[in-house]
Amino acid sequence: MCIRDSFMAEVSDVFDAAMSIMDELSDSGKPQTTDTDEYKYRAVSIINTMIAELYPFSETKKAGKTASGWRPVEEFDDTISEIDNTLALGAMPYGLASALLTDENPEASDRFKRRYNEIVTMHKANAQCSMGTVEDVYGGIEYSEFGSW
């Protein structure tokens, strides 16, 4: 992972973090090797499902950006613009690791899925709600005017 000006996470950043927590780094510490190619091919589509799942709790939604026209990531070096870096690099690697290991190592997959869910739950708890006035659709019964008690 390299640091860029105005950093926004890329698919490759999430993949690299997932390979690290899965203990799939090469002897030299590289996350992208011929041993991880199979994972790399599946990563983009899995990340797209997580973008849709995580968007409601992302800072980009709180900033007023709508997801109605979001485009899925298509390449390994695409920027994940719909999700803020906290979720992209904090939660998504666990979700990706879980999805990649589902058949190969169910115990590890379950452990990573639990961690992913813990992080998402924490962000759900911090998600802002909107408040507004509630329209009285019943009319005429304010202040118990017509109550029989």
Coordinates of N, CA and C in Angstrom, one line a residue:
M1 N 0.9 -1.2 0.0 CA 0.0 0.0 0.0 C 0.9 1.2 0.0
C2 N 0.6 2.1 -0.9 CA 1.4 3.4 -0.9 C 0.5 4.5 -0.5
I3 N 1.2 5.6 0.0 CA 0.5 6.8 0.5 C 0.4 7.7 -0.7
R4 N -0.8 8.2 -1.0 CA -1.0 9.1 -2.1 C -1.6 10.4 -1.5
D5 N -1.4 11.5 -2.3 CA -2.1 12.8 -1.9 C -3.6 12.6 -1.9
S6 N -4.3 13.2 -1.0 CA -5.7 13.0 -0.9 C -6.1 11.6 -1.0
F7 N -5.6 10.8 -0.1 CA -5.7 9.3 -0.1 C -7.2 8.9 0.0
M8 N -7.5 8.0 -1.0 CA -8.8 7.2 -0.9 C -8.4 5.8 -1.2
A9 N -8.9 4.9 -0.5 CA -8.6 3.5 -0.6 C -8.9 3.0 -2.0
E10 N -8.1 2.1 -2.4 CA -8.3 1.4 -3.7 C -8.6 -0.1 -3.4
V11 N -9.1 -0.8 -4.4 CA -9.3 -2.2 -4.3 C -8.1 -2.9 -3.8
S12 N -6.9 -2.5 -4.4 CA -5.7 -3.2 -4.1 C -5.3 -3.0 -2.6
D13 N -5.6 -1.8 -2.0 CA -5.3 -1.6 -0.6 C -6.1 -2.5 0.3
V14 N -7.4 -2.7 0.0 CA -8.2 -3.6 0.8 C -7.7 -5.1 0.6
F15 N -7.4 -5.4 -0.6 CA -6.8 -6.8 -0.9 C -5.5 -7.0 -0.1
D16 N -4.6 -6.0 -0.2 CA -3.3 -6.2 0.5 C -3.6 -6.4 2.0
A17 N -4.5 -5.6 2.6 CA -4.8 -5.7 4.0 C -5.4 -7.1 4.3
A18 N -6.3 -7.6 3.5 CA -6.9 -8.9 3.6 C -5.8 -10.0 3.6
M19 N -4.9 -9.9 2.6 CA -3.9 -10.9 2.5 C -3.0 -10.9 3.8
S20 N -2.8 -9.8 4.4 CA -2.0 -9.7 5.6 C -2.7 -10.4 6.7
I21 N -4.0 -10.1 6.9 CA -4.7 -10.7 8.1 C -4.9 -12.2 7.8
M22 N -4.9 -12.6 6.5 CA -5.1 -14.1 6.2 C -3.7 -14.8 6.3
D23 N -2.7 -14.1 6.6 CA -1.3 -14.6 6.6 C -0.9 -15.2 5.3
E24 N -1.2 -14.5 4.2 CA -0.9 -14.9 2.9 C 0.2 -14.1 2.2
L25 N 1.0 -13.4 3.0 CA 2.1 -12.6 2.5 C 3.2 -13.5 2.1
S26 N 4.0 -13.1 1.1 CA 5.2 -13.9 0.7 C 6.2 -13.8 1.7
D27 N 7.3 -14.5 1.5 CA 8.5 -14.4 2.4 C 9.0 -13.0 2.5
S28 N 8.9 -12.3 1.4 CA 9.4 -10.9 1.4 C 8.4 -9.9 1.8
G29 N 7.2 -10.3 2.2 CA 6.2 -9.4 2.7 C 5.2 -8.9 1.6
K30 N 5.3 -9.4 0.4 CA 4.5 -8.9 -0.7 C 3.1 -9.6 -0.6
P31 N 2.0 -8.9 -0.7 CA 0.7 -9.5 -0.7 C 0.2 -10.0 -2.0
Q32 N 0.8 -9.5 -3.1 CA 0.3 -10.0 -4.4 C 1.3 -10.8 -5.1
T33 N 1.1 -12.2 -5.0 CA 2.0 -13.1 -5.6 C 1.2 -14.1 -6.5
T34 N 1.9 -15.1 -7.1 CA 1.2 -16.1 -7.9 C 0.3 -16.9 -7.0
D35 N 0.7 -17.1 -5.7 CA -0.1 -17.8 -4.7 C -1.5 -17.1 -4.4
T36 N -1.5 -15.8 -4.6 CA -2.7 -15.1 -4.2 C -3.5 -14.7 -5.4
D37 N -3.1 -15.1 -6.6 CA -3.8 -14.7 -7.9 C -5.3 -15.1 -7.8
E38 N -5.6 -16.3 -7.3 CA -7.0 -16.8 -7.3 C -7.8 -15.8 -6.4
Y39 N -7.3 -15.4 -5.3 CA -8.0 -14.5 -4.5 C -8.2 -13.1 -5.2
K40 N -7.1 -12.7 -5.9 CA -7.2 -11.4 -6.6 C -8.3 -11.4 -7.6
Y41 N -8.5 -12.5 -8.3 CA -9.5 -12.5 -9.3 C -10.9 -12.4 -8.8
R42 N -11.1 -12.8 -7.5 CA -12.4 -12.8 -6.9 C -12.7 -11.5 -6.1
A43 N -11.6 -10.7 -5.8 CA -11.7 -9.6 -4.9 C -12.6 -8.5 -5.4
V44 N -12.6 -8.1 -6.6 CA -13.4 -7.0 -7.1 C -14.9 -7.2 -6.9
S45 N -15.4 -8.4 -7.3 CA -16.8 -8.6 -7.2 C -17.2 -8.6 -5.7
I46 N -16.4 -9.2 -4.9 CA -16.7 -9.3 -3.4 C -16.8 -7.8 -2.8
I47 N -15.8 -7.0 -3.2 CA -15.7 -5.7 -2.7 C -17.0 -4.9 -3.2
N48 N -17.5 -5.1 -4.4 CA -18.7 -4.4 -4.8 C -19.9 -4.7 -4.0
T49 N -20.0 -6.0 -3.5 CA -21.1 -6.3 -2.6 C -20.9 -5.6 -1.3
M50 N -19.7 -5.5 -0.8 CA -19.5 -4.8 0.5 C -19.7 -3.3 0.4
I51 N -19.4 -2.7 -0.8 CA -19.7 -1.3 -1.0 C -21.2 -1.0 -0.8
A52 N -22.0 -1.8 -1.4 CA -23.5 -1.7 -1.2 C -23.9 -1.9 0.2
E53 N -23.3 -2.8 0.9 CA -23.6 -3.1 2.3 C -23.2 -2.1 3.2
L54 N -22.0 -1.5 3.0 CA -21.4 -0.5 3.9 C -21.8 0.9 3.7
Y55 N -22.3 1.3 2.5 CA -22.5 2.7 2.2 C -23.4 3.4 3.2
P56 N -24.5 2.8 3.7 CA -25.3 3.5 4.7 C -24.6 4.0 5.9
F57 N -23.5 3.4 6.2 CA -22.7 3.8 7.5 C -21.5 4.6 7.2
S58 N -21.3 4.9 5.9 CA -20.0 5.6 5.5 C -20.1 7.1 5.7
E59 N -19.0 7.7 5.9 CA -18.9 9.2 6.0 C -19.3 9.8 4.7
T60 N -19.1 9.2 3.6 CA -19.5 9.8 2.3 C -21.0 10.0 2.2
K61 N -21.8 9.1 2.8 CA -23.2 9.3 2.9 C -23.6 10.5 3.8
K62 N -22.9 10.5 4.9 CA -23.1 11.6 5.9 C -22.8 13.0 5.2
A63 N -21.8 12.9 4.3 CA -21.5 14.2 3.6 C -22.4 14.6 2.6
G64 N -23.5 13.8 2.3 CA -24.5 14.1 1.4 C -24.4 13.5 0.0
K65 N -23.4 12.7 -0.2 CA -23.2 12.0 -1.5 C -24.2 10.9 -1.6
T66 N -24.9 10.8 -2.7 CA -25.9 9.7 -2.8 C -25.3 8.5 -3.5
A67 N -25.9 7.4 -3.2 CA -25.4 6.1 -3.8 C -26.2 5.7 -5.0
S68 N -27.2 6.5 -5.3 CA -28.1 6.1 -6.4 C -27.4 5.9 -7.7
G69 N -26.4 6.6 -7.9 CA -25.7 6.5 -9.2 C -24.3 5.9 -9.1
W70 N -24.0 5.2 -8.0 CA -22.6 4.8 -7.8 C -22.3 3.7 -8.8
R71 N -21.1 3.8 -9.2 CA -20.6 2.8 -10.2 C -19.7 1.8 -9.5
P72 N -19.9 0.5 -9.8 CA -19.1 -0.5 -9.1 C -17.6 -0.4 -9.5
V73 N -16.7 -0.8 -8.7 CA -15.3 -0.9 -9.0 C -15.2 -2.0 -10.1
E74 N -14.3 -1.8 -11.0 CA -14.2 -2.7 -12.1 C -12.8 -3.3 -12.2
E75 N -11.8 -2.5 -11.7 CA -10.4 -2.9 -11.8 C -9.8 -3.0 -10.4
F76 N -8.7 -3.7 -10.4 CA -7.9 -3.9 -9.1 C -7.4 -2.6 -8.6
D77 N -7.1 -1.6 -9.5 CA -6.6 -0.3 -9.0 C -7.6 0.8 -8.9
D78 N -8.9 0.4 -9.0 CA -10.0 1.4 -8.9 C -10.1 2.0 -7.5
T79 N -10.4 3.2 -7.4 CA -10.6 3.9 -6.1 C -12.0 3.5 -5.6
I80 N -12.1 3.2 -4.3 CA -13.4 2.9 -3.6 C -13.9 4.3 -3.1
S81 N -14.6 5.0 -4.0 CA -15.0 6.4 -3.6 C -16.3 6.5 -2.8
E82 N -17.1 5.4 -2.8 CA -18.3 5.5 -2.0 C -18.2 5.2 -0.6
I83 N -17.0 4.7 -0.2 CA -16.8 4.3 1.2 C -15.6 5.0 1.8
D84 N -15.8 5.6 3.0 CA -14.7 6.3 3.6 C -13.6 5.3 4.0
N85 N -12.4 5.9 4.2 CA -11.2 5.0 4.5 C -11.3 4.2 5.7
T86 N -12.1 4.7 6.7 CA -12.2 4.0 8.0 C -12.9 2.6 7.7
L87 N -13.9 2.6 7.0 CA -14.6 1.4 6.6 C -13.8 0.6 5.6
A88 N -13.3 1.3 4.6 CA -12.6 0.6 3.5 C -11.4 -0.2 4.0
L89 N -10.6 0.4 5.0 CA -9.4 -0.2 5.4 C -9.6 -0.9 6.8
G90 N -10.7 -0.5 7.5 CA -10.9 -1.1 8.8 C -11.8 -2.3 8.8
A91 N -12.9 -2.3 8.0 CA -13.9 -3.4 7.9 C -13.7 -4.3 6.7
M92 N -13.6 -3.6 5.5 CA -13.6 -4.4 4.3 C -12.5 -5.5 4.2
P93 N -11.3 -5.3 4.7 CA -10.4 -6.4 4.7 C -10.9 -7.7 5.4
Y94 N -11.6 -7.5 6.5 CA -12.1 -8.7 7.2 C -13.2 -9.3 6.4
G95 N -14.1 -8.5 5.8 CA -15.2 -9.1 5.0 C -14.6 -9.8 3.8
L96 N -13.6 -9.2 3.2 CA -13.0 -9.8 2.0 C -12.3 -11.1 2.4
A97 N -11.5 -11.1 3.5 CA -10.9 -12.3 4.0 C -11.9 -13.4 4.3
S98 N -13.0 -13.1 4.9 CA -14.0 -14.0 5.2 C -14.6 -14.6 3.9
A99 N -14.9 -13.8 3.0 CA -15.5 -14.3 1.7 C -14.5 -15.2 0.9
L100 N -13.3 -14.8 0.9 CA -12.3 -15.6 0.2 C -12.0 -17.0 0.8
L101 N -12.2 -17.1 2.1 CA -11.8 -18.3 2.8 C -13.0 -19.2 3.1
T102 N -14.2 -18.8 2.7 CA -15.4 -19.6 3.0 C -15.3 -21.1 2.8
D103 N -14.8 -21.5 1.6 CA -14.7 -22.9 1.3 C -13.4 -23.5 1.8
E104 N -12.3 -22.7 1.7 CA -11.0 -23.2 2.1 C -10.7 -23.4 3.5
N105 N -11.2 -22.5 4.4 CA -11.0 -22.5 5.8 C -12.2 -21.9 6.5
P106 N -13.2 -22.7 6.7 CA -14.5 -22.1 7.3 C -14.2 -21.5 8.7
E107 N -13.3 -22.1 9.5 CA -13.1 -21.5 10.9 C -12.5 -20.1 10.8
A108 N -11.5 -20.0 10.0 CA -10.9 -18.6 9.8 C -11.9 -17.7 9.2
S109 N -12.7 -18.2 8.2 CA -13.7 -17.3 7.5 C -14.7 -16.8 8.6
D110 N -15.1 -17.7 9.5 CA -16.1 -17.3 10.5 C -15.5 -16.3 11.4
R111 N -14.2 -16.5 11.8 CA -13.6 -15.5 12.7 C -13.5 -14.1 12.1
F112 N -13.1 -14.1 10.8 CA -13.0 -12.8 10.1 C -14.4 -12.2 9.9
K113 N -15.4 -13.0 9.7 CA -16.8 -12.5 9.5 C -17.3 -11.9 10.8
R114 N -17.0 -12.5 11.9 CA -17.4 -12.0 13.2 C -16.7 -10.6 13.4
R115 N -15.4 -10.5 13.1 CA -14.7 -9.2 13.3 C -15.3 -8.2 12.4
Y116 N -15.6 -8.5 11.1 CA -16.3 -7.6 10.2 C -17.6 -7.1 10.7
N117 N -18.4 -8.1 11.2 CA -19.7 -7.7 11.8 C -19.6 -6.8 13.0
E118 N -18.5 -7.0 13.9 CA -18.3 -6.1 15.0 C -18.0 -4.7 14.6
I119 N -17.2 -4.6 13.6 CA -16.8 -3.2 13.1 C -18.0 -2.6 12.4
V120 N -18.8 -3.3 11.6 CA -20.0 -2.7 11.0 C -21.0 -2.3 12.1
T121 N -21.2 -3.2 13.1 CA -22.1 -2.8 14.1 C -21.7 -1.6 14.9
M122 N -20.4 -1.4 15.1 CA -20.0 -0.2 15.7 C -20.3 1.0 14.9
H123 N -20.1 0.9 13.6 CA -20.4 2.1 12.7 C -21.9 2.3 12.6
K124 N -22.7 1.2 12.7 CA -24.2 1.4 12.7 C -24.6 2.2 13.9
A125 N -24.0 1.9 15.0 CA -24.4 2.6 16.3 C -24.0 4.1 16.2
N126 N -23.0 4.4 15.4 CA -22.6 5.8 15.2 C -23.3 6.5 14.1
A127 N -24.1 5.8 13.3 CA -24.7 6.4 12.1 C -25.7 7.4 12.6
Q128 N -25.8 8.5 11.9 CA -26.7 9.6 12.2 C -28.1 9.3 11.6
C129 N -29.1 9.7 12.3 CA -30.4 9.6 11.7 C -30.9 11.0 11.4
S130 N -31.9 11.1 10.6 CA -32.4 12.4 10.3 C -33.7 12.6 11.1
M131 N -34.0 13.8 11.5 CA -35.2 14.1 12.3 C -36.0 15.1 11.5
G132 N -37.3 15.0 11.6 CA -38.1 16.0 11.0 C -39.5 16.0 11.7
T133 N -40.4 16.8 11.2 CA -41.7 16.9 11.8 C -42.5 15.7 11.3
V134 N -43.5 15.3 12.1 CA -44.4 14.2 11.8 C -45.7 14.8 11.5
E135 N -46.2 14.6 10.3 CA -47.5 15.2 9.9 C -48.6 14.4 10.6
D136 N -49.6 15.2 11.2 CA -50.7 14.6 11.9 C -51.8 14.3 10.8
V137 N -51.9 13.0 10.5 CA -52.8 12.6 9.5 C -54.2 12.3 10.0
Y138 N -54.4 12.3 11.3 CA -55.7 12.0 11.9 C -56.6 13.2 12.1
G139 N -56.0 14.3 12.5 CA -56.7 15.6 12.7 C -57.8 15.5 13.7
G140 N -58.0 16.6 14.4 CA -59.1 16.8 15.3 C -59.0 16.1 16.6
I141 N -58.0 15.3 16.9 CA -57.9 14.7 18.2 C -56.7 15.2 19.0
E142 N -56.2 16.3 18.7 CA -55.1 16.9 19.4 C -55.6 17.2 20.9
Y143 N -54.7 17.0 21.8 CA -55.0 17.3 23.2 C -56.2 16.6 23.7
S144 N -56.5 15.5 23.2 CA -57.6 14.6 23.7 C -58.9 15.3 23.7
E145 N -59.2 16.2 22.7 CA -60.4 16.9 22.6 C -61.6 16.0 22.5
F146 N -61.4 14.9 21.8 CA -62.6 14.0 21.6 C -62.5 12.7 22.4
G147 N -61.6 12.7 23.4 CA -61.5 11.5 24.2 C -62.6 11.4 25.1
S148 N -63.0 10.1 25.3 CA -64.2 9.9 26.2 C -63.7 9.8 27.7
W149 N -62.5 9.8 27.9 CA -62.0 9.6 29.3 C -61.9 10.9 29.9

